[in-house]
mmCIF file of C-alpha atoms in Angstrom:
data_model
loop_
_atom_site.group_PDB
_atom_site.id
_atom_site.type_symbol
_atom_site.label_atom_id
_atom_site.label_comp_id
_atom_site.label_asym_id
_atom_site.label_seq_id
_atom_site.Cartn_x
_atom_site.Cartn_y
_atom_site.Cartn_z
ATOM 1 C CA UNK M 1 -65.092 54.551 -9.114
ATOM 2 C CA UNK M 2 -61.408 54.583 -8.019
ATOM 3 C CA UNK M 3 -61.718 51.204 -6.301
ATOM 4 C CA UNK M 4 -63.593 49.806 -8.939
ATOM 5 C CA UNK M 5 -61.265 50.669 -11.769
ATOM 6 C CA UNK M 6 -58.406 49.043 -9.002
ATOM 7 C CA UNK M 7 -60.107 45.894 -8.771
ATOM 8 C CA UNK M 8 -59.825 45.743 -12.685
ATOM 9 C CA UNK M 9 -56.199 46.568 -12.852
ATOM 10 C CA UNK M 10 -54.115 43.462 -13.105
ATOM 11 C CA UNK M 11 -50.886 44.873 -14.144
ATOM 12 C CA UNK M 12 -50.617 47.200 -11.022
ATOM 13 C CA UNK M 13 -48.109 45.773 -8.020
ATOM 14 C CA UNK M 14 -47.139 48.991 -5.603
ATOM 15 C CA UNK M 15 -49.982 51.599 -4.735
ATOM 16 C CA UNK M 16 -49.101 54.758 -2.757
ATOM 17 C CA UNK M 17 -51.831 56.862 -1.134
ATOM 18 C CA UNK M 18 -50.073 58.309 1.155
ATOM 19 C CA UNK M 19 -51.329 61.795 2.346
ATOM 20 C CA UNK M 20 -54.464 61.861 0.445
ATOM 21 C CA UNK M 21 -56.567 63.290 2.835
ATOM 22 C CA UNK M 22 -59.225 59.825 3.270
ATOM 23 C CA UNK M 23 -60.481 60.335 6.605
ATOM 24 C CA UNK M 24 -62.421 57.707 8.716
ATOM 25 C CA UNK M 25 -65.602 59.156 7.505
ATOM 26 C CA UNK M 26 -64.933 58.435 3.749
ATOM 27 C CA UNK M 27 -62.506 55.178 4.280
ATOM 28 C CA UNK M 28 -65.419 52.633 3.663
ATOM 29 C CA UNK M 29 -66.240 53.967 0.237
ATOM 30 C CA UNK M 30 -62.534 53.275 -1.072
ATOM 31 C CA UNK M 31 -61.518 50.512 0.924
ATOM 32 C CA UNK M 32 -64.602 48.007 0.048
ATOM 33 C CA UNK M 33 -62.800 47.062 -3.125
ATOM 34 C CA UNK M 34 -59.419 46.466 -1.475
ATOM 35 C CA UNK M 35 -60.459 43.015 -0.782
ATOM 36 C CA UNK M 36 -59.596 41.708 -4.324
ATOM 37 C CA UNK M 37 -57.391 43.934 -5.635
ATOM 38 C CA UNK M 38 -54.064 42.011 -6.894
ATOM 39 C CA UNK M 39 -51.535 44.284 -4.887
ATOM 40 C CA UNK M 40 -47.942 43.381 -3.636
ATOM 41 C CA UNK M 41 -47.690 46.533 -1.293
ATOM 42 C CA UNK M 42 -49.968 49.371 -0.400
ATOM 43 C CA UNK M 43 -48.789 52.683 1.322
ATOM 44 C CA UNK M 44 -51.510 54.187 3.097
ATOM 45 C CA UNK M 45 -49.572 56.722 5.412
ATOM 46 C CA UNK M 46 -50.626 59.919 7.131
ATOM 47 C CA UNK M 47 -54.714 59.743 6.478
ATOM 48 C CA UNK M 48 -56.473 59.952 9.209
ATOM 49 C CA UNK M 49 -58.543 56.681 9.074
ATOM 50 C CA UNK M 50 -58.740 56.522 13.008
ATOM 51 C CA UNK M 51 -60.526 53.198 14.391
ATOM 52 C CA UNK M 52 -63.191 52.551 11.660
ATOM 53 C CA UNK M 53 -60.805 52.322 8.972
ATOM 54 C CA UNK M 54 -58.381 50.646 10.797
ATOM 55 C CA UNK M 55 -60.504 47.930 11.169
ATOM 56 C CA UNK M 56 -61.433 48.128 8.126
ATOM 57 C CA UNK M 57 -57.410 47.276 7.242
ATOM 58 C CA UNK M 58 -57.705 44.546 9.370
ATOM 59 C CA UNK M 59 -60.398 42.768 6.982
ATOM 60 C CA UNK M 60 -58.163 43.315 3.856
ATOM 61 C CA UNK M 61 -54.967 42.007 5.626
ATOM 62 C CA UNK M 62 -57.183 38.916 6.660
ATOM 63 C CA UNK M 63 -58.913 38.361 3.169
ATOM 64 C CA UNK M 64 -56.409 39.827 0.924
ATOM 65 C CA UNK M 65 -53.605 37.003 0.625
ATOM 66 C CA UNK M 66 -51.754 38.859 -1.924
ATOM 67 C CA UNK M 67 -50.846 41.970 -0.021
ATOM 68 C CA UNK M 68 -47.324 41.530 1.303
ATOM 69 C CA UNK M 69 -46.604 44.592 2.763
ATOM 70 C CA UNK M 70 -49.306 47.811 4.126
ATOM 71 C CA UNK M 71 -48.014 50.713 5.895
ATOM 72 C CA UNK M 72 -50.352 52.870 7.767
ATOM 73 C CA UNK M 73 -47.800 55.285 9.342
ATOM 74 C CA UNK M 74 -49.554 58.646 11.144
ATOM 75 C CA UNK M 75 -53.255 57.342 10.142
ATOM 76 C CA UNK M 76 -54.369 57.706 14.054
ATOM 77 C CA UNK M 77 -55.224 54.137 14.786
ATOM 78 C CA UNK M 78 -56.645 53.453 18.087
ATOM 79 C CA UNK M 79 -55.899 50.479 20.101
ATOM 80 C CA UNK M 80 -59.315 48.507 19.086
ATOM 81 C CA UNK M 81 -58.340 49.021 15.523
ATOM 82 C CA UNK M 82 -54.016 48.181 16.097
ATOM 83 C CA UNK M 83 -55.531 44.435 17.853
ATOM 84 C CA UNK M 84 -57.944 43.401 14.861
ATOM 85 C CA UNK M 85 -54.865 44.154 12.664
ATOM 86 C CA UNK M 86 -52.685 42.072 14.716
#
């Protein structure tokens, strides 16, 4: 429900999840919806999102034009997942 009700919020710019505790194993279910969501930044530090959701990232960054800035500080990205962000 939490992406959902982002993908409706239009007025919303920054969004900080840092230290939330989303793990790779729960990632998909709240990053699906980050696809459309009208962000200018997004702070994702210290979850541990490891390979699958740094992939994951990768698919937003590429299909998301309106992001401008992500920061996934401490999330224990892999190599595979650091090249399909870059």
């Amino acid at each position: 429900l939490f992406g959902l009700s982002l993908k409706e919020n239009k007025s919303l710019k920054i969004l900080n999840l840092n230290e939330i505790g989303i793990k790779s194993e729960n990632s998909p279910y709240l990053l699906q919806h980050f696809n459309d969501i009208e962000l200018d930044e997004l702070y994702f530090d210290n979850n541990k999102i490891e390979e699958l959701g740094g992939v994951l990232f990768a698919n937003i960054i590429k299909l998301n034009k309106n992001i401008k800035k992500i920061s996934l500080k401490s999330c224990c990205l892999n190599s595979n997942s650091l090249m399909c962000i870059t």
